[in-house]
mmCIF file of C-alpha atoms and ligand atoms in Angstrom:
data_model
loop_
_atom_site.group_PDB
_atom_site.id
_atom_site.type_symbol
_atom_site.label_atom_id
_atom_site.label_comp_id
_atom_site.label_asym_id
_atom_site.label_seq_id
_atom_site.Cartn_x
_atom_site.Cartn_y
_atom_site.Cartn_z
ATOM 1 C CA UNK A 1 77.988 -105.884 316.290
ATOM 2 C CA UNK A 2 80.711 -103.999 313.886
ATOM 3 C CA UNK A 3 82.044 -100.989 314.933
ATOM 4 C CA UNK A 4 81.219 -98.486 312.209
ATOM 5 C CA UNK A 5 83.552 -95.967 311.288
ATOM 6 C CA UNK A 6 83.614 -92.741 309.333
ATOM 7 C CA UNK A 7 87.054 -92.208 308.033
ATOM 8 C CA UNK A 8 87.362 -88.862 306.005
ATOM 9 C CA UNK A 9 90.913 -88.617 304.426
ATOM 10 C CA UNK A 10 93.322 -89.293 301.716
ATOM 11 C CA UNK A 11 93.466 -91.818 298.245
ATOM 12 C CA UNK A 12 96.163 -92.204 296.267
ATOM 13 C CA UNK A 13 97.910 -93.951 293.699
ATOM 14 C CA UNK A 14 101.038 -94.923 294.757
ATOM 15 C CA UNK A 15 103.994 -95.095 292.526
ATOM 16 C CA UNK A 16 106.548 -97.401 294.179
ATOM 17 C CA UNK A 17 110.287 -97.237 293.116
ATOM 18 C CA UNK A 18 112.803 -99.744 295.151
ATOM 19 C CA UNK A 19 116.008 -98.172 295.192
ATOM 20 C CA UNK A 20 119.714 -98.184 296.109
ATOM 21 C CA UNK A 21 120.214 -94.608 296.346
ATOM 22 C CA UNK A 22 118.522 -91.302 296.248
ATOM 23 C CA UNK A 23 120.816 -89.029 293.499
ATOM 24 C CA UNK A 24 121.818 -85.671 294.820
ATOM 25 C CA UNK A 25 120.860 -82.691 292.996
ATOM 26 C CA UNK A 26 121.630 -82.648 289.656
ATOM 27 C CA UNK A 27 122.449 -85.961 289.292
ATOM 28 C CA UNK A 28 120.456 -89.533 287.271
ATOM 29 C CA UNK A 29 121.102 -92.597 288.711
ATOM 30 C CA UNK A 30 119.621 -95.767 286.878
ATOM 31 C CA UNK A 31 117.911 -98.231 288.593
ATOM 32 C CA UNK A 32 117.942 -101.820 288.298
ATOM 33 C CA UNK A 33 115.117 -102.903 290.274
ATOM 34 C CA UNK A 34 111.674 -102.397 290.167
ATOM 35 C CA UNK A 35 108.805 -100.184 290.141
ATOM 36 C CA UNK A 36 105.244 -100.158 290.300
ATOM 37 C CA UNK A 37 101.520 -98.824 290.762
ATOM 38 C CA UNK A 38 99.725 -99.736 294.146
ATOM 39 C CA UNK A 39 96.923 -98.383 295.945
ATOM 40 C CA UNK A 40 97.657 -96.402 298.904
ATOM 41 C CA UNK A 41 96.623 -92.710 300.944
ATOM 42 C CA UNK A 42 96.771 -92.728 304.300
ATOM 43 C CA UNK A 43 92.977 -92.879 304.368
ATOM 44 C CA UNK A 44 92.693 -95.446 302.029
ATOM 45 C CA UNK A 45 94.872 -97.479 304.112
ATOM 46 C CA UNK A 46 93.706 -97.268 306.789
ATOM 47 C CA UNK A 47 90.036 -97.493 305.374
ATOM 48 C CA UNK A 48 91.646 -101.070 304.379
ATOM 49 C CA UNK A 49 92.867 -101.541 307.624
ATOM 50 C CA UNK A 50 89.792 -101.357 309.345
ATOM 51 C CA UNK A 51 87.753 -103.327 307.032
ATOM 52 C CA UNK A 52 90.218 -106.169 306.776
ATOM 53 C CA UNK A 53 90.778 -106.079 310.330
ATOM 54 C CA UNK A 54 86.693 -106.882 311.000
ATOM 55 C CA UNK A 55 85.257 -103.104 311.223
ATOM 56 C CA UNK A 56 82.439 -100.847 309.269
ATOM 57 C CA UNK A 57 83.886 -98.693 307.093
ATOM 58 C CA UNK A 58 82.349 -95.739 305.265
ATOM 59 C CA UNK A 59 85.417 -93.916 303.350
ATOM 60 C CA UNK A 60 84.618 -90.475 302.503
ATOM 61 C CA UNK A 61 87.235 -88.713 300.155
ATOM 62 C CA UNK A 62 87.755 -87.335 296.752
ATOM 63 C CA UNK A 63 88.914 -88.666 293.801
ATOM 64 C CA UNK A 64 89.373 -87.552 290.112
ATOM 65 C CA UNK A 65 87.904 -88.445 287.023
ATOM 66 C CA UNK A 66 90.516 -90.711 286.027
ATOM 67 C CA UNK A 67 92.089 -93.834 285.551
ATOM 68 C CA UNK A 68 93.569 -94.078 288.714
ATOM 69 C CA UNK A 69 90.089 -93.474 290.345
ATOM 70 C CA UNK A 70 88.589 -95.801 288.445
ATOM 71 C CA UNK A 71 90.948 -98.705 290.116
ATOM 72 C CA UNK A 72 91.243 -97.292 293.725
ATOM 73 C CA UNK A 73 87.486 -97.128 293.557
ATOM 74 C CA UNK A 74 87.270 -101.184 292.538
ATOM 75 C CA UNK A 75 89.390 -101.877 295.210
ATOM 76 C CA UNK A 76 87.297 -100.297 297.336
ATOM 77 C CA UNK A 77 84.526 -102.240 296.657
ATOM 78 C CA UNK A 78 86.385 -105.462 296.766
ATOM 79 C CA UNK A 79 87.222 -104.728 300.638
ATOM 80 C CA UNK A 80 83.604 -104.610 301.173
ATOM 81 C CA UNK A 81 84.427 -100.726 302.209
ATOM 82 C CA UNK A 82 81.560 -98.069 301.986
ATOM 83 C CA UNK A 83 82.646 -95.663 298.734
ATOM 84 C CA UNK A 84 78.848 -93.931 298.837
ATOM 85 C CA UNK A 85 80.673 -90.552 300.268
ATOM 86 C CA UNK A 86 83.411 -90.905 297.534
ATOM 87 C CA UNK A 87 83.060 -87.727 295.108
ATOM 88 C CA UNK A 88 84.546 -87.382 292.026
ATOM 89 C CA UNK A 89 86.134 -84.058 290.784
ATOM 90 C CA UNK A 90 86.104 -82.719 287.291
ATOM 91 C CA UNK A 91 89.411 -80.308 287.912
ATOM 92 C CA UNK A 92 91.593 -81.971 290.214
ATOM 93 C CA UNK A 93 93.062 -85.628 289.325
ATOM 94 C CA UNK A 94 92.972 -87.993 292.029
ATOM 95 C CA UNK A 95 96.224 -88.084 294.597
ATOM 96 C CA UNK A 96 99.375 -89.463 293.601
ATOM 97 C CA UNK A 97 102.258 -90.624 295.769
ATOM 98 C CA UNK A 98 105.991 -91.370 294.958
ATOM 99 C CA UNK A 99 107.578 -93.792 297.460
ATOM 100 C CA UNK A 100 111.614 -94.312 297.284
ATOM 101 C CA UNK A 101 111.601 -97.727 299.008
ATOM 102 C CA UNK A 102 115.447 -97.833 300.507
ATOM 103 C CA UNK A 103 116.692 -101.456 300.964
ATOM 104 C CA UNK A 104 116.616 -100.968 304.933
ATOM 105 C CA UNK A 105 112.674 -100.920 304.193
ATOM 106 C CA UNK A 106 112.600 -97.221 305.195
ATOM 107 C CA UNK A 107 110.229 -94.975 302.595
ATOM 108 C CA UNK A 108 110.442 -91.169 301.468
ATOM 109 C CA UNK A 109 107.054 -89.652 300.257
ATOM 110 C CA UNK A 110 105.885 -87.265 298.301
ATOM 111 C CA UNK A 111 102.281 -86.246 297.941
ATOM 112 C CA UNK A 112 100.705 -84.908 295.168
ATOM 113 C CA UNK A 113 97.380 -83.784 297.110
ATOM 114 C CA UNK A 114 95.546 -83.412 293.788
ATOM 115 C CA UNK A 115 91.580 -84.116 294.407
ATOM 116 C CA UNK A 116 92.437 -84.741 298.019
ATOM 117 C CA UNK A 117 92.356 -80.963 298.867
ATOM 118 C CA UNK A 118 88.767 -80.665 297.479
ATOM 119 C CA UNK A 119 86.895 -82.230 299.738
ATOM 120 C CA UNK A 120 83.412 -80.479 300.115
ATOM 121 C CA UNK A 121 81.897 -79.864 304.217
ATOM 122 C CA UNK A 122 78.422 -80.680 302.576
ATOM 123 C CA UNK A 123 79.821 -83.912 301.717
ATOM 124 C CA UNK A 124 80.943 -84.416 305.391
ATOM 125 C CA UNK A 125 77.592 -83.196 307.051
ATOM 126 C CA UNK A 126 75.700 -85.898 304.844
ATOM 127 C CA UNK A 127 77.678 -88.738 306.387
ATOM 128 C CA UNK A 128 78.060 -87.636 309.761
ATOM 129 C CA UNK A 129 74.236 -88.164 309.676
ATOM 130 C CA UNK A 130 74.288 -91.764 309.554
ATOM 131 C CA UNK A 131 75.060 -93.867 312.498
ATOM 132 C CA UNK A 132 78.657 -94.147 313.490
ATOM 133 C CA UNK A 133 81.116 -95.184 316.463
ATOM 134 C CA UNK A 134 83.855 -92.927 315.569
ATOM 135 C CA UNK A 135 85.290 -90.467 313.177
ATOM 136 C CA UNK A 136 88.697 -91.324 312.047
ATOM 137 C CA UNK A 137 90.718 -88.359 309.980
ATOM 138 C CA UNK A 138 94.527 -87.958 309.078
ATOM 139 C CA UNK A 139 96.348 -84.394 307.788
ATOM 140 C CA UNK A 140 96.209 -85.613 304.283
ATOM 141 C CA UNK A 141 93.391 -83.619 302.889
ATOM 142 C CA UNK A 142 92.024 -79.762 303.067
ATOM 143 C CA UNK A 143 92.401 -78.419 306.981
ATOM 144 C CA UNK A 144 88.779 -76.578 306.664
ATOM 145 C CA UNK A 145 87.307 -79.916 306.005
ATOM 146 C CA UNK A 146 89.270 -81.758 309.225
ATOM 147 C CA UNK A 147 88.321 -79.461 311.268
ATOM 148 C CA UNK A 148 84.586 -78.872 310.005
ATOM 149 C CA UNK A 149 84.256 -82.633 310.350
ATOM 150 C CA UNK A 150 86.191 -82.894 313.832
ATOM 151 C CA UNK A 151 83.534 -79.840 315.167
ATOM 152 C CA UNK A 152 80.551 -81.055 313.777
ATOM 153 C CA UNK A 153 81.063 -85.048 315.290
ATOM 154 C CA UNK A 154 82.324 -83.876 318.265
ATOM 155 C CA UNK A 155 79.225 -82.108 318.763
ATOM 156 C CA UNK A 156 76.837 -84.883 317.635
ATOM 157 C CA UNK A 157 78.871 -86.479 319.778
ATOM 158 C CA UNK A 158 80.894 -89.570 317.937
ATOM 159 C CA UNK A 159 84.359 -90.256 319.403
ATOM 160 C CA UNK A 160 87.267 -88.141 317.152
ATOM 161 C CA UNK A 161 90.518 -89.866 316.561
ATOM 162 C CA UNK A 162 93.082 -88.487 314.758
ATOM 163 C CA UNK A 163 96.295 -89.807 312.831
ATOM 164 C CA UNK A 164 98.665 -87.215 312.795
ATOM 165 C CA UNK A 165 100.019 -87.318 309.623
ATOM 166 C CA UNK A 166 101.382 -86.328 307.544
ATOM 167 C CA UNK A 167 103.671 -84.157 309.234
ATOM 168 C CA UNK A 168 102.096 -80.256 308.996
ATOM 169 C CA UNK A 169 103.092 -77.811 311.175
ATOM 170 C CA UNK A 170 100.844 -75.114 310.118
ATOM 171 C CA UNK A 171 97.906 -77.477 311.284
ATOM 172 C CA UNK A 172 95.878 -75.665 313.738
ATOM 173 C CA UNK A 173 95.489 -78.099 316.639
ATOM 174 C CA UNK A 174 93.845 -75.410 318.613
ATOM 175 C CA UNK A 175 90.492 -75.478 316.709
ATOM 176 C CA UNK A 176 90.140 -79.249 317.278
ATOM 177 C CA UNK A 177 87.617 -80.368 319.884
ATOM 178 C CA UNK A 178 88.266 -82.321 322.377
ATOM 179 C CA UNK A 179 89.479 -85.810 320.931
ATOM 180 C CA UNK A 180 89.001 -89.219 321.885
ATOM 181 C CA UNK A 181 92.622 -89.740 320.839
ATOM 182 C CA UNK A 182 95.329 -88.098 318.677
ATOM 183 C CA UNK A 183 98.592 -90.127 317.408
ATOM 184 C CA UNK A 184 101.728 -88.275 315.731
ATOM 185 C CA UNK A 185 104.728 -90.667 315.090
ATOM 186 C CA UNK A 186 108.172 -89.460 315.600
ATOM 187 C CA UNK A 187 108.698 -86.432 312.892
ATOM 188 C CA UNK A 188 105.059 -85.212 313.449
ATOM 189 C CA UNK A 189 105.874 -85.217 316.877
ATOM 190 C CA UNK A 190 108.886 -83.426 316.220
ATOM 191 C CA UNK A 191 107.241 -80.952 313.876
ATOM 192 C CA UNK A 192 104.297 -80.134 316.723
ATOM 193 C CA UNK A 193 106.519 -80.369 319.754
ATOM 194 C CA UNK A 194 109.852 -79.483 319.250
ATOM 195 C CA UNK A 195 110.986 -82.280 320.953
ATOM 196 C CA UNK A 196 112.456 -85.341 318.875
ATOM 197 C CA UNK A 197 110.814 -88.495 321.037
ATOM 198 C CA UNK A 198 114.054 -90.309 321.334
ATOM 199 C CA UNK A 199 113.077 -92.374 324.552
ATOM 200 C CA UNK A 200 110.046 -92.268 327.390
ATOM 201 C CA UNK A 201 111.355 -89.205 328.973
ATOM 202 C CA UNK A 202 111.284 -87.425 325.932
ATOM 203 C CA UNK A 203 107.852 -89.219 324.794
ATOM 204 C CA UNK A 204 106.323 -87.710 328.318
ATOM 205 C CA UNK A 205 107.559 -84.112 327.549
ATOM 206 C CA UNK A 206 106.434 -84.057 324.289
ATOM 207 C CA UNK A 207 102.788 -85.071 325.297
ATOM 208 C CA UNK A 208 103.014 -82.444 328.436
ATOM 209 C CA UNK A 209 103.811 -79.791 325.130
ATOM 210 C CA UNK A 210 101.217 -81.202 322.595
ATOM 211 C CA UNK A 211 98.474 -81.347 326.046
ATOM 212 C CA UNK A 212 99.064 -77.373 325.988
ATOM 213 C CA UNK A 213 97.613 -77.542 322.062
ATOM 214 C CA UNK A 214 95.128 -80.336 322.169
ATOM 215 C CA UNK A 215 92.924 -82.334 324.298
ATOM 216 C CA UNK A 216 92.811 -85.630 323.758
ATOM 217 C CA UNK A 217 92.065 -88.661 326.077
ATOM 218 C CA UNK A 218 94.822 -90.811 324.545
ATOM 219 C CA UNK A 219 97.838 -89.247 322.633
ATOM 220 C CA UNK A 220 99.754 -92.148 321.503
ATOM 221 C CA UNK A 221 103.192 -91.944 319.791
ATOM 222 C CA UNK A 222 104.451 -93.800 317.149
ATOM 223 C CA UNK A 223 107.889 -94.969 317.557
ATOM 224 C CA UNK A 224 108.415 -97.156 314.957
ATOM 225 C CA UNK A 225 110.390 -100.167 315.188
ATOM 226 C CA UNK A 226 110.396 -99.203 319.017
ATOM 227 C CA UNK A 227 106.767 -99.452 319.540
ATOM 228 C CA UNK A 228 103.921 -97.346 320.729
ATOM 229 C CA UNK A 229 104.135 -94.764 323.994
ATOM 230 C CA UNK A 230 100.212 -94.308 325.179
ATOM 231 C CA UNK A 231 99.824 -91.353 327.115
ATOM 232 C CA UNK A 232 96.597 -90.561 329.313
ATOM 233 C CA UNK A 233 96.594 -87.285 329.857
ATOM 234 C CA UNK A 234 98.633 -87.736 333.347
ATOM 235 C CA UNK A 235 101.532 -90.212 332.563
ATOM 236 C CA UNK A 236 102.790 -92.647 329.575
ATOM 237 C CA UNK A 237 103.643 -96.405 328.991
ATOM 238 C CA UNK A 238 105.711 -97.862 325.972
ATOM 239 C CA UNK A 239 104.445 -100.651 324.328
ATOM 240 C CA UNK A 240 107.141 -102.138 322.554
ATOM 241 C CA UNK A 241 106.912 -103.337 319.410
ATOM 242 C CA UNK A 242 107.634 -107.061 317.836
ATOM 243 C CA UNK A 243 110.426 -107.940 315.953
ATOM 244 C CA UNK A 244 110.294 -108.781 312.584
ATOM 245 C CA UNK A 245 112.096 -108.715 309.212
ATOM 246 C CA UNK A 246 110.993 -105.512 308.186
ATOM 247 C CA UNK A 247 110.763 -104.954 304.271
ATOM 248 C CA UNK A 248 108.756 -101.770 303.634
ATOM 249 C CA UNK A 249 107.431 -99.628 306.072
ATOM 250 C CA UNK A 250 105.031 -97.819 303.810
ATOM 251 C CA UNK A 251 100.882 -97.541 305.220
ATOM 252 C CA UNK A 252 102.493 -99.030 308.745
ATOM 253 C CA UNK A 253 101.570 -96.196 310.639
ATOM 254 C CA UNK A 254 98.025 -96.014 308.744
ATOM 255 C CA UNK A 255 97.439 -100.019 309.652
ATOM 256 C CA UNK A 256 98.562 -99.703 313.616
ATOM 257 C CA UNK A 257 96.356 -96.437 313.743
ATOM 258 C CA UNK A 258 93.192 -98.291 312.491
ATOM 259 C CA UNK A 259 94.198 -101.176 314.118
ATOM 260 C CA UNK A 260 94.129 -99.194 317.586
ATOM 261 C CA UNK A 261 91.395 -97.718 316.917
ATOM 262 C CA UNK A 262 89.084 -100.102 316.047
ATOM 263 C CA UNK A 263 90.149 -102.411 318.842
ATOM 264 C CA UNK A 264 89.663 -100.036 321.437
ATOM 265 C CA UNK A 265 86.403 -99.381 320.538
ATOM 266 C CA UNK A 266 85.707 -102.958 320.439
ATOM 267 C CA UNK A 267 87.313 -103.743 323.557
ATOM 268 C CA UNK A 268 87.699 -99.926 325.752
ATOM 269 C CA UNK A 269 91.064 -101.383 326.484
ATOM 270 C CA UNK A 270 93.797 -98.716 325.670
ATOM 271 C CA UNK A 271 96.590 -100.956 326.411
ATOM 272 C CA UNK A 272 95.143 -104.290 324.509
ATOM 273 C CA UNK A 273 94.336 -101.973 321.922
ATOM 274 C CA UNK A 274 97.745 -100.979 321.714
ATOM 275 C CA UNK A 275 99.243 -104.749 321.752
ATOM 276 C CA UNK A 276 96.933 -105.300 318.811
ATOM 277 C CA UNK A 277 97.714 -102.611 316.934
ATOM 278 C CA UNK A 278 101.431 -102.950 317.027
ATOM 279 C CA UNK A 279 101.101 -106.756 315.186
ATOM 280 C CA UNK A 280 98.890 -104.595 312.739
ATOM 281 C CA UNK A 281 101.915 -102.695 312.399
ATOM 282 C CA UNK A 282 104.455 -105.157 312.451
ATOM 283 C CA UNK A 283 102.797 -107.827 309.585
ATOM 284 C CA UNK A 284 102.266 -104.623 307.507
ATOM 285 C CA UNK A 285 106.230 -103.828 307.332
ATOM 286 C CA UNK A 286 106.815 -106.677 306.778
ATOM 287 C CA UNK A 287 105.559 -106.720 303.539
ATOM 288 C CA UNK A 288 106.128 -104.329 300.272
ATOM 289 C CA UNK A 289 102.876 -101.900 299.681
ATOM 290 C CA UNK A 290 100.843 -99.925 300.904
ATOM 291 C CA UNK A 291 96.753 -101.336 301.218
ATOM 292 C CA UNK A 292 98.043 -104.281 299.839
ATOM 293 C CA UNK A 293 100.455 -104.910 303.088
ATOM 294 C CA UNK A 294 97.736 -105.011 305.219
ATOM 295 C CA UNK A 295 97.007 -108.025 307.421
ATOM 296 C CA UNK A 296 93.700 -109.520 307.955
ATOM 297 C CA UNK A 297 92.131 -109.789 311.367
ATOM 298 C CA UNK A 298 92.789 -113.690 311.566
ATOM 299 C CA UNK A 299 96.275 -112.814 310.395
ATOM 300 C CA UNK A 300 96.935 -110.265 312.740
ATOM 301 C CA UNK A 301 95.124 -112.632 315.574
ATOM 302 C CA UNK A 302 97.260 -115.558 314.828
ATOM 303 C CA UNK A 303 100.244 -113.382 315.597
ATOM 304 C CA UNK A 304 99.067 -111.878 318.424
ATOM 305 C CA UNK A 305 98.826 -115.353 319.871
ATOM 306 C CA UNK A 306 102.187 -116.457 319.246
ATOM 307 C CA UNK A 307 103.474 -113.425 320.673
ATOM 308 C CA UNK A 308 101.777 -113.540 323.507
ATOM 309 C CA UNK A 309 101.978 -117.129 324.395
HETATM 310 O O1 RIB B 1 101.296 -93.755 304.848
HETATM 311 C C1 RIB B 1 101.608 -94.260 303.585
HETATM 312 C C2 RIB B 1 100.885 -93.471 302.530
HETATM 313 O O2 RIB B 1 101.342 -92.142 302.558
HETATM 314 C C3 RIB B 1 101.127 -93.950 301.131
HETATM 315 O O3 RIB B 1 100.247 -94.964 300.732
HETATM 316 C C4 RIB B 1 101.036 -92.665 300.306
HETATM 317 O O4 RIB B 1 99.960 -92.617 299.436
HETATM 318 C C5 RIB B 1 100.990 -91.535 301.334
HETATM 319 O O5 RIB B 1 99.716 -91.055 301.513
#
């Protein structure tokens, strides 16, 4: 049987710009490479994620009345992903994100939250009625609505898991419940901790600090090209990552968090979970996109194989 997940988070449209440099203030640099429109969110992605990767996905989030709806909402449908619990807002126009691609593959991002923000808690109480395995959120939308959706499954009892980002340090961990697993990656770790989680020791103490704010069964890190550090509450593990050529690193964290996810619900196995999700993670940089990058669940199978053979 599918697992069937709630995610309640972000769409956007993502506007993509591959450049050379960023200009410094005051300054207009031209371009000679390319730009262009693509799906993305960190919900959305991940929504993606878990529907390409062989889950049930109902996507609940909020969208405008707008062009760019209009196509993130066929795309939607196309990934066989639930869009009942999609509203539409007449004020707001749906998210939009700017991505500087730098030629190392590394992305800067900025957000405009747009109809994101407006998500409505009646919205949320309708789908937590149906029958799920797990609610999946991220920090891209309004905090009253993460945290009225994080209460209210937690006590109808469906497993919360939690992608830290994006980074926000005026999120208020302490009115989560108790989650079935929480993952920052480095700079949201950072931002929560204080502690920059340059190698395990680090990793460790910045659980121990983030443990004070949260409880969670599983905080895992993100580390990047480095991998994954899985923490249990007691002690931590690195799960490194596999290499690749990477290209654009854009909705990787989104695809190894659904990835990880959905797999360990599937399987109860933290660390094959983790295993999994990092070839999630690696296929996706390895192309340019967001949603689009994501891998398939025979794609990210057949690599998982060959890496483990
Ligand atoms: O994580 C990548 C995503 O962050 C992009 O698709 C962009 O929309 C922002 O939400």
């Amino acid at each position: 049987m599918k697992k069937k997940i709630l995610v309640v988070s972000s769409a956007n449209m993502d506007m993509v710009m591959n450049i050379n440099e960023i200009p410094i203030a005051g300054e207009t640099v031209i371009e000679h490479g390319t730009y262009s429109y693509v799906p993305g969110g960190k919900g959305a992605n991940s929504a993606v994620a878990i529907s390409r990767l062989g889950g049930e996905c109902v996507f609940l989030t909020k969208v405008g009345k707008d062009a760019n709806a209009d196509a993130l909402l066929e795309l939607y449908k196309k990934e066989g992903i639930d869009i009942s619990y999609i509203k539409r807002d007449e004020s707001a126009p749906t998210g939009l994100a700017t991505i500087f691609v730098e030629k190392s593959g590394q992305n800067r991002i900025i957000v405009f939250a747009g109809a994101n923000q407006k998500i409505e808690k009646e919205t949320i109480d309708d789908a937590l009625d149906i029958s799920l395995d797990a609610l999946y959120m991220q920090f891209e939308i309004n905090h009253d609505a993460i945290l009225h959706a994080a209460n209210e499954a937690y006590k109808k009892g469906i497993p919360v898991f939690i992608d830290a980002g994006p980074a926000d340090k005026s999120f208020p961990l302490e009115k989560l419940p108790p989650l079935e697993m929480f993952s920052p990656n480095e700079t949201e770790t950072l931002g929560f901790t204080g502690i920059s989680p340059i190698d395990e020791d680090a990793c460790l103490r910045a659980c121990y600090e983030l443990k004070k704010r949260i409880k969670a069964k599983y905080t895992v890190i993100k580390l990047g090209a480095k991998g994954a550090y899985v923490f249990d509450g007691e002690d931590g593990i690195l799960f490194p990552s596999y290499e690749i050529k990477a290209v654009d690193t854009t909705a990787a964290g989104d695809a190894f968090t659904a990835a990880l996810t959905l797999k360990y619900l599937e399987c109860n196995d933290i660390a094959e979970a983790c295993r999994f999700a990092n070839c999630a993670g690696a296929l996706t940089v390895s192309r340019h996109g967001a949603s689009s990058a994501i891998p398939s669940f025979s794609e990210t199978q057949a690599f998982f194989e060959k890496i483990n053979k």
